[in-house]
Coordinates of C-alpha atoms in Angstrom, one line a residue:
X1 CA -0.9 -3.3 2.1
X2 CA -2.4 0.2 2.5
X3 CA -2.7 3.6 1.1
X4 CA -2.6 7.2 2.4
X5 CA -3.8 10.4 0.9
X6 CA -1.5 13.3 1.4
X7 CA -2.1 17.0 0.7
X8 CA 0.1 18.5 -2.0
X9 CA 0.9 21.9 -3.3
X10 CA -1.3 23.6 -5.8
X11 CA 1.1 23.4 -8.7
X12 CA 1.8 19.7 -8.7
X13 CA 1.5 17.7 -11.9
X14 CA -0.2 14.6 -10.6
X15 CA -2.8 15.8 -8.2
X16 CA -6.4 14.6 -7.6
X17 CA -9.2 14.7 -5.1
X18 CA -9.9 11.9 -2.6
X19 CA -13.5 12.5 -1.7
X20 CA -13.4 10.0 1.2
X21 CA -10.6 11.9 3.0
X22 CA -11.6 15.3 1.6
X23 CA -8.0 15.9 0.4
X24 CA -6.5 17.4 -2.8
X25 CA -3.2 15.8 -3.4
X26 CA -1.5 12.4 -4.0
X27 CA -2.0 9.0 -2.7
X28 CA 0.9 6.7 -1.4
X29 CA 0.2 3.0 -2.0
X30 CA 2.5 1.0 0.3
X31 CA 3.4 -2.6 0.9
X32 CA 5.6 -3.5 3.8
X33 CA 6.9 -6.7 5.3
X34 CA 6.0 -8.0 8.8
X35 CA 8.5 -5.7 10.4
X36 CA 7.1 -2.6 8.7
X37 CA 10.1 -2.2 6.3
X38 CA 9.0 -0.8 2.9
X39 CA 9.0 -3.3 0.1
X40 CA 7.4 -1.0 -2.6
X41 CA 5.7 2.4 -2.9
X42 CA 3.6 3.7 -5.8
X43 CA 2.5 7.3 -5.8
X44 CA -0.6 8.2 -7.7
X45 CA -3.2 11.0 -7.8
X46 CA -5.5 10.9 -4.7
X47 CA -8.5 10.1 -6.9
X48 CA -7.1 6.6 -7.7
X49 CA -9.2 3.9 -6.0
X50 CA -7.3 1.8 -3.4
X51 CA -8.0 -1.4 -5.4
X52 CA -6.5 0.1 -8.6
X53 CA -3.4 1.3 -6.7
X54 CA -3.0 -2.1 -5.1
X55 CA -2.9 -3.7 -8.5
X56 CA 0.0 -1.4 -9.4
X57 CA 1.9 -2.1 -6.2
X58 CA 1.4 -5.8 -6.2
X59 CA 2.2 -6.2 -9.9
X60 CA 5.4 -4.1 -9.4
X61 CA 6.4 -6.2 -6.4
X62 CA 5.8 -9.4 -8.4
X63 CA 7.9 -8.1 -11.3
X64 CA 10.7 -7.0 -8.9
X65 CA 10.8 -10.4 -7.2
X66 CA 10.7 -12.2 -10.6
X67 CA 13.5 -10.1 -12.1
X68 CA 15.7 -10.1 -9.0
X69 CA 19.5 -9.9 -9.4
X70 CA 19.8 -13.6 -8.8
X71 CA 17.2 -14.9 -11.4
X72 CA 16.6 -18.2 -9.5
X73 CA 15.8 -16.3 -6.3
X74 CA 12.2 -15.5 -7.2
X75 CA 11.4 -19.2 -7.1
X76 CA 12.2 -19.3 -3.5
X77 CA 10.2 -16.2 -2.5
X78 CA 8.3 -17.0 0.7
X79 CA 5.6 -14.4 0.2
X80 CA 2.2 -16.1 0.4
X81 CA -0.1 -14.0 2.5
X82 CA -0.9 -10.2 2.2
X83 CA -2.9 -8.4 4.9
X84 CA -5.1 -5.5 3.8
X85 CA -8.0 -3.4 5.1
X86 CA -11.6 -3.5 4.0
X87 CA -11.0 -1.1 1.1
X88 CA -9.4 -3.9 -0.9
X89 CA -12.4 -6.2 -0.9
X90 CA -14.0 -7.6 -4.0
X91 CA -12.4 -8.7 -7.3
X92 CA -8.9 -7.8 -6.1
X93 CA -8.8 -10.9 -3.9
X94 CA -9.4 -13.2 -6.9
X95 CA -7.0 -11.2 -9.1
X96 CA -4.2 -11.6 -6.6
X97 CA -4.8 -15.3 -6.3
X98 CA -5.1 -16.0 -10.0
X99 CA -2.5 -13.6 -11.4
X100 CA 0.1 -13.6 -8.7
X101 CA -0.5 -16.8 -6.8
X102 CA -0.7 -15.0 -3.4
X103 CA -3.5 -14.9 -0.8
X104 CA -5.0 -11.5 0.1
X105 CA -6.6 -11.5 3.5
X106 CA -8.9 -8.7 4.6
X107 CA -8.5 -7.7 8.3
X108 CA -11.7 -6.0 9.6
X109 CA -13.3 -5.0 12.9
X110 CA -15.7 -7.5 14.4
X111 CA -19.3 -6.6 14.1
X112 CA -20.6 -4.2 16.7
X113 CA -17.2 -2.8 17.7
X114 CA -17.1 1.0 17.7
X115 CA -14.2 3.4 18.0
X116 CA -10.5 2.6 17.8
X117 CA -9.7 -1.1 17.9
X118 CA -6.2 -2.5 17.4
X119 CA -6.5 -4.9 14.5
X120 CA -4.0 -7.8 14.2
X121 CA -1.1 -7.1 11.7
X122 CA -2.8 -3.9 10.4
X123 CA -0.9 -1.7 12.9
X124 CA 2.4 -2.6 11.1
X125 CA 1.7 -0.6 7.9
X126 CA 0.0 2.2 9.9
X127 CA 3.2 2.6 12.0
X128 CA 5.2 2.7 8.8
X129 CA 3.0 5.6 7.5
X130 CA 3.6 7.4 10.8
X131 CA 7.4 7.5 10.4
X132 CA 7.6 10.1 7.6
X133 CA 4.6 12.0 9.0
X134 CA 6.6 12.9 12.1
X135 CA 8.9 15.0 9.9
X136 CA 7.4 18.4 9.3
X137 CA 8.7 18.5 5.7
X138 CA 7.1 15.1 4.9
X139 CA 3.7 15.6 6.4
X140 CA 2.6 17.4 3.2
X141 CA 3.8 16.8 -0.3
X142 CA 5.7 19.9 -1.4
X143 CA 7.2 18.4 -4.5
X144 CA 6.0 19.4 -8.0
X145 CA 6.6 16.0 -9.5
X146 CA 5.5 12.6 -8.0

């Protein structure tokens, strides 16, 4: 589970400011499986907190699993653990456990480590974000509507 702020054109309807990334635009909230294949995406204004966007993504995924084409399939869903970065700390962990029945695990650097460190399982979602960014037309958000 992760999010990415993307610059958007000036005339876009849903557009906000992400002060941490210093970006005017939209934010892509993304959840992927262990291979990096996209399970669900929610696009919001960039000013939406990661934790709030995570609730939208996880609730949407839960509803999609629950109302799958084969109604009995959701009972056999093997999703139990979700990895996320430090921006998802706090009350979200309890919310996921109590409301959805899944475990949210925060993957962080060890204390004292500086610079780039390859974190276990976190590289999967980052790689997925890099795929559309390779395409010139997808590096910025040129669409007027989300």
